Amino acid sequence: MLKKISRSVFILLGITFLVAVAGGCSALSLPKPQMMTASRVLDINNRPVTSLFKENRVQISIKEIPEVTQNAFIAVEDVRFYRHFGLDPIRILGAAWTDIKAGKFVEGGSTITQQTAKNLFLTREKTFGRKLIEAWLAIQLEIKYTKKQILEMYLNQIYFGQGAYGIETAAQTYFGKAAASLDLAESALLAGLPKAPNTYSPFQNWQGAEARQDIVLNRMVEAGFISSEEAEKARGEKLVLKSSSSAGEGKAPYFVNEVIKYVTEKYEDGAALLFSGGLTVYTTLDLNMQKAAENSFNNGLAGRSTSLEGALVAIDPTNGYIKAMVGGRDFSRSKFNRAVQAKRQPGSAFKPFLYTAAIDLGYTQGSTLTCEPVEFPDGTGGRVYKPTDFGTTPYHYRPFTLREALAISDNVLAVKLASEIGPAAIVDYAQKLGITSKLRPYLSLALGTSEVTPLELTGAYGTLASGGIKNEPLFILKIVDKNGQVLEENKPRSQRVISETTAFLVTDMLMSVVQPGGTAGSVSSVVARAAAGKTGTTQNFHDAWFVGYTPNLTAGVYIGYDDPGKSVGATGGGLAAPIWANFIAKALQDTAKTDFSVPQDIVRVTICADSGLLATENSPKTLPASFAAGTEPQQYCGLHSYNDWFNEIVPDNDYTNPLPNDSWGFRQRLRDWFFRP
């Protein structure tokens, strides 16, 4: 005990020597203070998404720290802070005398300046030599910096428990507010934590934290910082703590992980820069949409196997901003981001690229193809490829317009159309719209047999939503270092790749998919706004997709197992589409409803579903259809203007049960010969 006390006295005797030496030395030799500072990731509205750190710290200016907060720390840690030169001889002697009376080492003599020097420059070892170095550094700090600057370093440096370093992070961790908003009671509680953060944590020991707060308030009264009445009022204030379970909780983990990858791979020493350099990363994420995405995704898979996975990604089609990203059901269980890393066959969700190519090459919504058995060389050695349709009936045995064929997702017609325009054209248009993965130029590509990621598929649909302008997906807007220097700033990368007219005509067809009669007919009642999209179900129900868009938001949902041998046992319309619809409804609940912009050269007419010509009163099934001016049908359908005698022999639309020794093709040719203009 005497040895410890004599050590304090010896330090006091050496003060004169240290002052003389320090006063004669330039502070230029003082190491530059280096403080690990957390980087902040912000959403599109500058709301905090998460902090990335080795030490969770957000540096702020002393001007952002209330005077009452500053005084609380000075009162309990170093009441003579503004009156000493870095070392406090009176405090050293007082501490020694207190130790003598107590018969043990109970009080230290370190000033705020000494604590700052220790935290910034020294290790935690407790040796006599280190104490002398600490004293010398403290004097150097006082020579080089003002008292306010030293106090700012101190308040940004100290540890408060719960992983929080610095007053700003502490205020956010314990009270869910900025340090600038702290009041007296909150300041006194935080000022009591650094002495023993775990012991006095209000999350773990409220009585201990309250007792420590009382000590701080008494010290503030003694120092003349507050009155007794103010202290009593602060004691009676009911403090509202932030939930301890949410302290330090990160949001949008899959999205944040993409930010981490980007920065660490792009910048030299990117990891150090990101986890201790105090960057501010401004992103395109919208936390409200992210929450809607996570809830819709998880609720849509509730009750299903925990190994069933998937992704949901949402993009603003007007600029390519990624607004929400779900890469799986549980980031803590699997870091694999299926939104950007999972390459899967999209099935019929790929068909819009086929139809975009066809429309742009001169086909119309009224162009017709016949669904019937058909065979093609598969392009891989002369084998035969026989496309069939979904369900127990492999063919529909009747003609379809392209509009209806896309709405019901007819496979046979898709492959027939692909054979007419050529697989290379499908590849070309898919890449124009935004697909970046390698595509195999076979006829089966029309049915989505080449693998893509949910992000690129969603981004490509966004090109249709934006009227033919491709906007590359973007997730980081700006990165700023802790000194305010802009390291990079990103703007939308836009390019018109197809005409507005072509984009609208495909969108118009895809709108019928989400209406009654389409493969996602239930979507319209949930979304209740202009929407377009396409389902996708791969062979044997391995994967389920729905990708769709409104005028201001594009989203894609993929559901499947990481094990390619497993099947989800559901269609895209039955599993993925409801998740998409619920997400869109929640994400846009506060957004005004708008319609897709209609180009001036669009002409709308009603056509016969069988012939694609202008409908008549005899047409049993009609469709509203859109055309580029000059391409709309000019003739009325004559297919159904038959006399009763012929209708009795060959009834209209009786194509599902061909007559014995007859075929639908023969009957159609007979009708055409008799009745078509």
XYZ file of C-alpha atoms in Angstrom:
677
model
C 0.000 0.000 0.000
C 2.747 2.452 0.948
C 4.494 1.583 -2.284
C 1.424 2.632 -4.299
C 1.062 5.875 -2.350
C 4.751 6.730 -2.657
C 4.398 6.192 -6.404
C 1.770 8.959 -6.551
C 3.989 11.266 -4.553
C 6.976 10.491 -6.758
C 4.957 11.390 -9.836
C 4.116 14.705 -8.216
C 7.797 15.407 -7.508
C 8.593 14.729 -11.165
C 6.013 17.196 -12.445
C 8.375 20.148 -12.298
C 10.927 18.304 -14.380
C 8.302 17.171 -16.932
C 6.900 20.678 -17.262
C 10.351 22.091 -17.853
C 11.181 19.491 -20.480
C 7.788 19.638 -22.174
C 7.805 23.407 -22.212
C 11.113 23.407 -24.022
C 10.039 20.821 -26.585
C 7.878 21.333 -29.609
C 4.598 19.433 -29.643
C 5.218 18.635 -33.296
C 6.765 15.336 -32.204
C 3.471 14.283 -30.633
C 1.960 11.377 -32.595
C -1.176 12.290 -34.482
C -4.178 11.012 -32.527
C -5.669 8.011 -34.289
C -9.136 6.965 -33.249
C -10.933 3.940 -34.640
C -14.205 5.273 -35.965
C -17.209 3.286 -37.128
C -18.427 3.724 -40.666
C -22.089 4.499 -41.169
C -24.319 3.054 -43.857
C -27.314 5.285 -44.596
C -30.450 4.650 -46.620
C -31.887 6.825 -49.402
C -33.459 9.120 -46.769
C -30.218 9.364 -44.742
C -31.580 7.079 -42.031
C -28.992 4.795 -40.379
C -28.998 1.254 -41.725
C -26.067 -0.012 -39.683
C -22.593 0.792 -38.388
C -19.465 -1.119 -39.378
C -16.663 -1.121 -36.873
C -13.952 -2.719 -34.861
C -14.871 -0.153 -32.244
C -18.424 1.141 -32.615
C -17.742 4.847 -32.645
C -19.205 7.843 -34.461
C -17.078 10.955 -34.037
C -18.871 14.255 -33.492
C -17.775 17.822 -32.828
C -17.738 19.266 -29.313
C -20.323 21.736 -30.634
C -22.744 18.817 -31.018
C -22.359 17.810 -27.367
C -24.582 19.746 -24.926
C -22.805 21.832 -22.295
C -24.642 19.932 -19.560
C -23.217 16.670 -20.921
C -19.682 18.064 -21.012
C -20.045 19.308 -17.433
C -21.335 15.949 -16.194
C -18.114 14.240 -17.311
C -15.891 17.024 -16.011
C -17.613 16.947 -12.619
C -17.154 13.215 -12.089
C -13.838 12.679 -13.884
C -11.782 15.867 -13.578
C -13.425 18.846 -11.867
C -10.284 21.007 -12.257
C -10.014 20.210 -15.987
C -10.059 23.848 -17.098
C -7.527 24.897 -14.417
C -4.641 22.446 -14.815
C -1.960 21.914 -17.472
C -2.656 18.249 -18.166
C -1.536 17.001 -14.768
C -3.285 18.019 -11.561
C -0.893 18.176 -8.571
C -3.739 18.920 -6.189
C -5.639 15.856 -7.391
C -2.548 13.660 -7.145
C -1.952 14.722 -3.535
C -5.648 14.405 -2.767
C -5.747 10.914 -4.185
C -2.696 9.942 -2.157
C -4.243 11.311 1.042
C -7.503 9.462 0.322
C -5.568 6.237 -0.162
C -3.716 6.763 3.162
C -6.947 7.313 5.076
C -8.621 4.310 3.475
C -5.619 2.094 3.948
C -5.882 0.938 0.360
C -5.615 2.171 -3.237
C -9.109 3.604 -3.919
C -8.655 6.712 -6.046
C -6.600 7.529 -9.094
C -5.182 10.906 -9.987
C -5.470 10.803 -13.763
C -6.948 13.848 -15.452
C -9.161 13.814 -18.539
C -6.087 14.827 -20.525
C -4.092 11.895 -19.155
C -6.924 9.476 -19.909
C -7.109 10.849 -23.444
C -3.353 10.410 -23.916
C -3.517 6.871 -22.578
C -6.463 5.907 -24.829
C -4.959 7.461 -27.938
C -1.306 6.519 -27.694
C -0.601 3.857 -25.059
C -1.350 0.279 -24.146
C -3.304 -0.818 -21.074
C -0.253 -2.042 -19.141
C 0.114 -0.583 -15.620
C 3.767 0.216 -15.091
C 5.595 3.158 -13.545
C 7.356 3.899 -16.841
C 4.073 4.020 -18.711
C 2.656 6.488 -16.170
C 5.584 8.839 -16.785
C 5.107 8.611 -20.553
C 1.396 9.223 -20.072
C 2.143 12.357 -18.024
C 4.543 13.661 -20.669
C 2.008 13.007 -23.459
C -0.707 14.761 -21.452
C 1.410 17.916 -21.203
C 2.151 17.711 -24.917
C -1.580 17.468 -25.648
C -2.194 20.583 -23.557
C 0.493 22.452 -25.516
C -0.840 21.494 -28.917
C -4.619 21.493 -28.382
C -7.227 23.632 -26.657
C -9.190 22.328 -23.683
C -12.299 21.956 -25.829
C -10.368 19.944 -28.416
C -9.021 17.626 -25.721
C -12.495 17.208 -24.225
C -13.844 16.412 -27.701
C -11.190 13.691 -28.148
C -12.007 12.274 -24.726
C -15.778 12.157 -25.210
C -15.371 10.539 -28.627
C -12.888 7.964 -27.339
C -14.166 6.483 -24.065
C -15.986 3.166 -23.796
C -19.539 3.022 -22.431
C -20.308 -0.704 -22.573
C -22.675 -2.546 -24.940
C -20.030 -2.183 -27.669
C -20.464 1.603 -27.708
C -17.416 3.855 -28.032
C -17.847 7.609 -27.782
C -20.719 9.768 -26.563
C -22.695 9.730 -29.844
C -22.833 5.937 -30.059
C -23.583 5.720 -26.336
C -26.529 8.098 -26.682
C -27.867 6.043 -29.588
C -27.265 2.722 -27.817
C -28.869 3.567 -24.488
C -31.481 6.171 -25.419
C -31.957 5.853 -29.185
C -31.163 9.518 -29.745
C -28.314 11.755 -30.866
C -25.918 13.102 -28.259
C -27.078 16.619 -29.160
C -30.488 15.769 -27.647
C -29.275 14.502 -24.258
C -30.736 16.150 -21.163
C -29.288 16.423 -17.650
C -30.605 13.108 -16.323
C -29.429 11.178 -19.384
C -26.047 12.924 -19.364
C -25.495 12.085 -15.702
C -26.294 8.422 -16.280
C -23.902 8.179 -19.248
C -21.157 10.049 -17.359
C -21.286 7.388 -14.679
C -20.683 4.471 -17.060
C -16.972 4.738 -18.081
C -15.787 3.930 -14.517
C -17.192 0.376 -14.877
C -19.399 -0.006 -17.977
C -20.547 -3.547 -17.294
C -21.146 -2.982 -13.570
C -23.247 0.151 -14.078
C -25.013 -0.800 -17.327
C -28.695 0.166 -16.992
C -29.561 -2.840 -19.149
C -28.010 -5.191 -16.622
C -28.009 -3.311 -13.309
C -30.525 -0.495 -13.167
C -30.071 0.127 -9.423
C -26.305 0.386 -9.839
C -26.693 2.753 -12.802
C -29.126 4.911 -10.833
C -26.788 5.079 -7.835
C -23.917 6.090 -10.081
C -26.120 8.738 -11.733
C -26.822 10.158 -8.283
C -23.089 10.487 -7.598
C -22.603 12.421 -10.852
C -25.482 14.793 -10.051
C -24.030 15.465 -6.564
C -20.608 16.195 -8.075
C -22.200 18.604 -10.550
C -23.902 20.453 -7.702
C -20.629 20.629 -5.756
C -18.838 21.981 -8.818
C -21.485 24.664 -9.306
C -22.606 23.338 -12.691
C -26.236 22.832 -11.591
C -28.412 23.735 -8.633
C -29.765 21.303 -6.046
C -33.233 21.810 -7.495
C -32.042 20.856 -10.969
C -30.358 17.762 -9.583
C -33.513 16.723 -7.744
C -35.619 17.207 -10.859
C -33.187 15.043 -12.843
C -33.385 12.294 -10.229
C -37.158 12.229 -10.608
C -37.085 11.981 -14.398
C -38.212 8.640 -15.773
C -35.592 7.570 -18.261
C -36.724 5.634 -21.320
C -34.053 3.201 -22.432
C -33.735 1.799 -25.908
C -34.411 -1.926 -25.970
C -31.165 -3.714 -25.171
C -32.005 -6.389 -27.720
C -31.950 -3.785 -30.479
C -28.737 -2.125 -29.370
C -26.290 -2.385 -32.234
C -28.787 -4.305 -34.327
C -28.102 -4.149 -38.061
C -30.718 -3.938 -40.777
C -30.784 -5.307 -44.339
C -27.820 -7.655 -43.730
C -27.636 -9.023 -47.277
C -27.609 -5.514 -48.732
C -25.018 -4.334 -46.201
C -22.821 -7.308 -47.050
C -22.777 -6.143 -50.673
C -21.611 -2.725 -49.471
C -18.818 -4.380 -47.497
C -17.722 -6.436 -50.514
C -17.714 -3.388 -52.756
C -15.620 -1.154 -50.499
C -13.143 -3.809 -49.385
C -12.519 -4.926 -52.963
C -12.341 -1.492 -54.586
C -10.154 0.450 -52.172
C -6.638 -0.253 -51.003
C -6.832 -1.253 -47.329
C -10.588 -1.183 -47.843
C -11.316 -3.297 -44.771
C -9.402 -0.951 -42.467
C -11.001 2.039 -44.147
C -14.483 0.620 -43.686
C -14.207 -0.817 -40.179
C -12.150 1.898 -38.501
C -11.933 4.819 -40.928
C -15.245 6.530 -40.224
C -16.719 6.412 -43.735
C -20.264 7.487 -44.460
C -21.805 5.361 -47.196
C -24.942 6.798 -48.767
C -26.997 4.028 -50.372
C -30.143 3.605 -52.453
C -31.833 1.364 -49.877
C -35.246 2.438 -48.568
C -35.687 1.102 -45.037
C -39.479 1.180 -45.274
C -39.416 -0.912 -48.430
C -36.782 -3.181 -46.918
C -39.022 -3.885 -43.950
C -41.950 -4.580 -46.281
C -39.737 -6.930 -48.315
C -38.539 -8.889 -45.289
C -42.032 -9.208 -43.821
C -43.643 -10.249 -47.110
C -40.891 -12.736 -47.880
C -40.848 -14.380 -44.453
C -44.632 -14.423 -44.108
C -44.952 -15.970 -47.557
C -42.702 -18.861 -46.541
C -44.087 -19.282 -43.026
C -44.920 -22.888 -42.252
C -42.707 -24.255 -45.030
C -39.458 -26.151 -44.647
C -36.736 -24.019 -43.052
C -34.372 -25.134 -45.790
C -36.595 -23.577 -48.460
C -34.837 -20.393 -49.531
C -35.162 -17.594 -52.035
C -34.712 -13.904 -52.660
C -36.590 -10.667 -53.177
C -35.080 -7.608 -54.797
C -36.764 -4.302 -55.633
C -35.478 -1.608 -57.995
C -36.681 1.854 -58.931
C -37.002 1.504 -62.724
C -36.565 5.243 -63.304
C -32.957 5.267 -62.074
C -31.843 1.714 -61.220
C -31.712 2.320 -57.465
C -31.929 -0.920 -55.489
C -34.573 -0.121 -52.865
C -34.783 -3.465 -51.046
C -32.876 -6.725 -51.007
C -33.597 -10.008 -49.259
C -31.021 -12.681 -49.998
C -32.418 -15.469 -47.853
C -34.502 -16.290 -44.824
C -31.811 -15.910 -42.156
C -28.482 -14.133 -42.673
C -27.078 -15.530 -39.415
C -27.647 -19.034 -40.759
C -26.517 -18.471 -44.351
C -24.528 -15.545 -45.774
C -25.184 -16.767 -49.333
C -26.993 -13.895 -51.046
C -29.411 -15.510 -53.456
C -30.442 -12.140 -54.894
C -27.034 -11.699 -56.525
C -25.271 -15.060 -56.246
C -27.906 -17.697 -57.023
C -28.030 -18.460 -60.750
C -31.217 -20.365 -61.493
C -33.378 -21.116 -64.521
C -36.191 -18.526 -64.556
C -38.647 -20.666 -66.513
C -41.430 -18.684 -68.157
C -40.320 -15.519 -66.362
C -37.852 -15.277 -69.267
C -40.612 -15.096 -71.912
C -40.957 -11.289 -71.910
C -37.580 -11.087 -73.665
C -38.864 -13.379 -76.414
C -41.982 -11.278 -76.864
C -40.010 -8.034 -76.750
C -37.858 -9.304 -79.609
C -40.900 -10.398 -81.586
C -42.773 -7.100 -81.151
C -39.686 -5.102 -82.048
C -39.173 -7.260 -85.156
C -42.665 -6.606 -86.501
C -45.031 -9.017 -84.772
C -48.107 -7.580 -83.088
C -50.325 -8.487 -80.157
C -52.768 -9.832 -82.757
C -50.273 -12.082 -84.549
C -51.495 -15.675 -84.277
C -49.822 -19.030 -83.843
C -51.450 -22.444 -83.505
C -50.914 -24.632 -80.471
C -50.512 -28.192 -81.706
C -47.911 -30.978 -81.511
C -44.639 -29.795 -82.980
C -41.046 -31.034 -83.139
C -37.755 -29.207 -83.647
C -34.117 -30.248 -83.871
C -32.782 -29.264 -80.461
C -29.506 -27.877 -81.830
C -27.336 -30.288 -79.876
C -26.700 -33.110 -82.296
C -29.909 -33.643 -84.187
C -32.086 -34.811 -81.338
C -35.750 -33.837 -81.438
C -37.168 -31.180 -79.102
C -40.907 -31.479 -78.373
C -42.240 -28.604 -76.273
C -45.455 -29.205 -74.342
C -47.669 -27.042 -72.177
C -48.136 -27.088 -68.443
C -50.740 -29.408 -66.948
C -52.355 -32.687 -67.867
C -53.329 -31.518 -71.383
C -50.094 -31.073 -73.319
C -51.632 -28.955 -76.112
C -54.505 -26.515 -76.446
C -55.239 -27.368 -80.104
C -56.278 -23.903 -81.230
C -54.863 -20.632 -82.486
C -53.727 -17.946 -80.075
C -52.839 -14.315 -80.478
C -49.474 -13.391 -78.970
C -51.335 -11.359 -76.360
C -53.279 -14.344 -75.049
C -50.351 -16.734 -75.455
C -48.240 -14.641 -73.079
C -51.115 -14.164 -70.623
C -51.614 -17.931 -70.216
C -47.886 -18.651 -70.652
C -48.261 -21.151 -73.487
C -44.967 -23.033 -73.958
C -45.603 -24.511 -77.406
C -46.360 -21.129 -78.894
C -43.314 -19.606 -77.227
C -41.035 -22.161 -78.838
C -42.771 -21.798 -82.220
C -42.269 -18.034 -81.991
C -38.628 -18.562 -81.019
C -38.146 -20.758 -84.067
C -39.497 -17.992 -86.295
C -37.354 -15.134 -84.954
C -34.334 -17.299 -84.025
C -32.724 -17.917 -80.596
C -29.968 -15.396 -81.368
C -32.575 -12.617 -81.424
C -33.799 -13.654 -77.960
C -30.232 -13.512 -76.625
C -29.709 -10.116 -78.213
C -32.824 -8.546 -76.731
C -32.363 -10.122 -73.303
C -28.884 -8.622 -73.134
C -30.149 -5.282 -74.403
C -32.658 -5.146 -71.573
C -30.087 -6.011 -68.908
C -29.344 -9.733 -68.667
C -25.602 -10.162 -68.125
C -25.300 -13.928 -67.601
C -24.270 -16.149 -70.495
C -27.301 -17.376 -72.440
C -27.421 -20.574 -74.495
C -28.955 -19.809 -77.941
C -31.274 -22.810 -78.201
C -35.025 -22.826 -78.842
C -35.587 -23.905 -75.241
C -34.173 -20.527 -74.162
C -37.676 -19.175 -74.797
C -38.774 -21.235 -71.772
C -36.000 -19.901 -69.535
C -33.470 -22.732 -69.577
C -30.402 -20.513 -69.138
C -29.515 -19.469 -65.603
C -29.769 -15.872 -64.369
C -29.766 -14.115 -60.986
C -32.840 -12.486 -59.430
C -31.092 -9.104 -59.496
C -30.331 -9.096 -63.222
C -33.747 -10.482 -64.137
C -35.465 -7.801 -62.052
C -33.256 -5.097 -63.513
C -34.066 -6.233 -67.057
C -37.806 -6.044 -66.342
C -37.134 -2.520 -65.133
C -36.168 -1.588 -68.686
C -39.728 -2.373 -69.763
C -41.128 -0.463 -66.794
C -39.093 2.627 -67.683
C -40.335 2.708 -71.272
C -37.292 1.117 -72.883
C -34.536 2.895 -70.945
C -32.086 0.534 -69.259
C -30.821 1.733 -65.889
C -28.006 -0.366 -64.464
C -28.755 -1.504 -60.895
C -27.111 0.876 -58.426
C -26.747 0.535 -54.657
C -24.125 3.086 -53.555
C -24.703 6.767 -54.241
C -21.774 8.338 -52.437
C -18.910 7.511 -50.068
C -17.488 10.247 -47.840
C -14.486 9.891 -45.521
C -14.417 11.116 -41.913
C -12.943 14.457 -43.021
C -15.831 15.124 -45.397
C -13.890 14.312 -48.566
C -16.019 12.610 -51.223
C -14.277 9.409 -52.302
C -16.797 8.577 -54.988
C -20.218 9.648 -56.195
C -22.374 7.568 -58.517
C -25.126 8.720 -60.835
C -27.708 6.603 -62.697
C -26.270 4.941 -65.801
C -29.075 5.117 -68.340
C -29.370 4.081 -71.975
C -32.334 3.726 -74.306
C -32.227 0.190 -75.706
C -35.706 -0.280 -77.204
C -38.401 2.131 -78.281
C -41.009 3.417 -75.873
C -43.669 1.898 -78.124
C -42.185 -1.607 -77.988
C -41.760 -1.386 -74.213
C -45.385 -0.332 -73.767
C -46.764 -3.049 -76.040
C -44.956 -5.736 -74.027
C -46.024 -4.101 -70.759
C -49.596 -4.017 -72.004
C -49.457 -7.763 -72.651
C -47.856 -8.441 -69.262
C -50.645 -6.526 -67.549
C -53.014 -9.294 -68.636
C -50.882 -11.825 -66.691
C -51.931 -10.251 -63.371
C -55.589 -9.960 -64.346
C -58.216 -12.731 -63.935
C -57.455 -15.405 -66.512
C -53.692 -14.813 -66.370
C -51.213 -17.069 -64.584
C -51.057 -14.593 -61.674
C -54.671 -13.459 -61.780
C -54.939 -12.966 -58.013
C -52.309 -10.217 -58.000
C -54.619 -7.442 -59.210
C -56.949 -7.681 -56.215
C -54.042 -7.312 -53.765
C -52.003 -4.657 -55.547
C -54.982 -2.573 -56.739
C -52.869 -0.418 -59.063
C -51.423 -0.615 -62.561
C -49.071 -3.595 -62.622
C -47.475 -6.000 -65.064
C -45.442 -9.140 -64.575
C -44.719 -12.749 -65.381
C -44.693 -16.023 -63.499
C -42.005 -18.642 -63.856
C -42.054 -22.306 -62.851
C -39.158 -24.542 -63.766
C -39.344 -28.213 -64.707
C -40.673 -30.510 -61.979
C -41.485 -27.443 -59.835
C -37.867 -26.992 -58.799
C -38.091 -23.193 -58.634
C -40.895 -20.630 -58.504
C -40.604 -17.055 -59.774
C -42.585 -13.907 -60.168
C -41.091 -10.713 -61.559
C -43.252 -7.686 -62.100
C -43.478 -3.934 -61.988
C -45.587 -0.852 -61.505
C -44.703 2.496 -63.086
C -42.429 3.283 -60.128
C -41.179 -0.005 -58.689
C -39.878 -3.270 -60.134
C -39.508 -6.358 -57.967
C -38.518 -9.973 -58.423
C -39.232 -12.933 -56.166
C -37.385 -16.243 -56.466
C -38.206 -19.270 -54.297
C -36.197 -22.493 -54.367
C -33.890 -24.827 -52.487
C -30.126 -24.436 -52.494
C -30.066 -28.163 -53.185
C -30.941 -28.327 -56.916
C -32.429 -31.781 -56.486
C -35.294 -30.544 -54.337
C -38.617 -29.220 -55.601
C -40.693 -26.391 -54.103
C -43.840 -28.228 -55.215
C -45.623 -25.039 -56.296
C -45.946 -22.734 -59.277
C -44.679 -19.222 -59.563
C -48.251 -17.997 -59.611
C -49.122 -19.942 -56.468
C -46.027 -19.228 -54.345
C -43.924 -16.336 -55.612
C -46.681 -14.069 -56.970
C -48.502 -13.654 -53.609
C -45.220 -12.625 -51.937
C -44.647 -10.104 -54.708
C -48.178 -8.725 -54.453
C -48.019 -8.305 -50.684
C -44.659 -6.583 -50.937
C -45.793 -4.150 -53.630
C -48.971 -3.313 -51.710
C -47.001 -2.509 -48.543
C -44.047 -0.822 -50.225
C -46.274 1.555 -52.215
C -49.071 2.076 -49.712
C -48.146 5.738 -49.343
C -47.397 6.268 -53.043
C -49.998 7.760 -55.369
C -51.391 5.380 -57.970
C -50.311 6.081 -61.524
C -50.810 4.392 -64.876
C -48.166 3.346 -67.348
C -47.407 6.116 -69.799
C -49.024 5.446 -73.191
C -47.007 6.552 -76.244
C -48.838 8.800 -78.697
C -48.661 6.285 -81.538
C -50.560 3.553 -79.683
C -53.916 2.475 -81.106
C -56.332 0.328 -79.086
C -58.848 -1.977 -80.760
C -60.866 -5.070 -79.857
C -59.787 -8.203 -81.665
C -61.040 -11.741 -82.080
C -59.038 -14.091 -79.846
C -58.917 -16.751 -82.572
C -57.965 -14.758 -85.634
C -56.347 -11.609 -84.276
C -58.554 -9.578 -86.640
C -61.083 -6.942 -85.666
C -63.800 -8.554 -83.581
C -67.393 -8.842 -84.757
C -70.607 -9.580 -82.924
C -70.099 -13.218 -83.889
C -66.679 -13.496 -82.252
C -67.141 -15.825 -79.263
C -64.080 -14.453 -77.438
C -62.629 -10.989 -77.823
C -59.562 -9.251 -76.454
C -58.654 -5.605 -76.012
C -55.325 -5.126 -77.756
C -52.830 -2.351 -78.427
C -50.909 -1.703 -81.626
C -48.402 0.737 -82.994
C -50.309 3.019 -85.337
C -50.413 1.465 -88.794
C -49.975 -2.117 -87.578
C -53.489 -2.606 -86.192
C -55.756 -5.036 -88.123
C -57.838 -3.443 -90.868
C -60.160 -6.374 -91.605
C -62.973 -7.819 -89.562
C -62.819 -11.427 -88.560
C -64.780 -13.748 -90.884
C -63.814 -16.904 -89.022
C -67.044 -17.028 -87.019
C -69.590 -15.802 -89.593
C -70.711 -19.329 -90.439
C -74.216 -20.589 -91.126
C -75.911 -22.862 -88.621
C -75.481 -25.929 -90.833
C -71.676 -25.683 -90.846
C -71.526 -24.881 -87.134
C -73.405 -28.074 -86.376
C -70.815 -30.077 -88.299
C -67.758 -28.231 -86.971
C -68.735 -26.374 -83.776
C -66.830 -23.185 -82.918
C -63.982 -23.636 -80.433
C -64.432 -27.407 -80.246
C -60.728 -28.006 -80.702
C -59.882 -30.057 -77.626
C -61.508 -33.252 -78.914
C -60.515 -33.814 -82.551
C -62.957 -35.852 -84.634
C -61.982 -39.471 -85.452
C -59.555 -39.694 -88.370
C -59.465 -35.924 -88.423
C -57.217 -33.235 -87.026
C -57.803 -29.700 -85.936
C -55.377 -28.521 -88.584
C -57.493 -30.054 -91.341
C -60.669 -28.444 -90.006
C -58.987 -25.080 -89.702
C -57.746 -25.241 -93.282
C -61.258 -26.191 -94.376
C -62.732 -23.204 -92.613
C -60.088 -20.902 -94.012
C -60.836 -22.165 -97.526
C -64.565 -21.548 -97.152
C -64.830 -18.416 -95.060
C -61.674 -16.358 -94.609
C -61.441 -13.191 -96.711
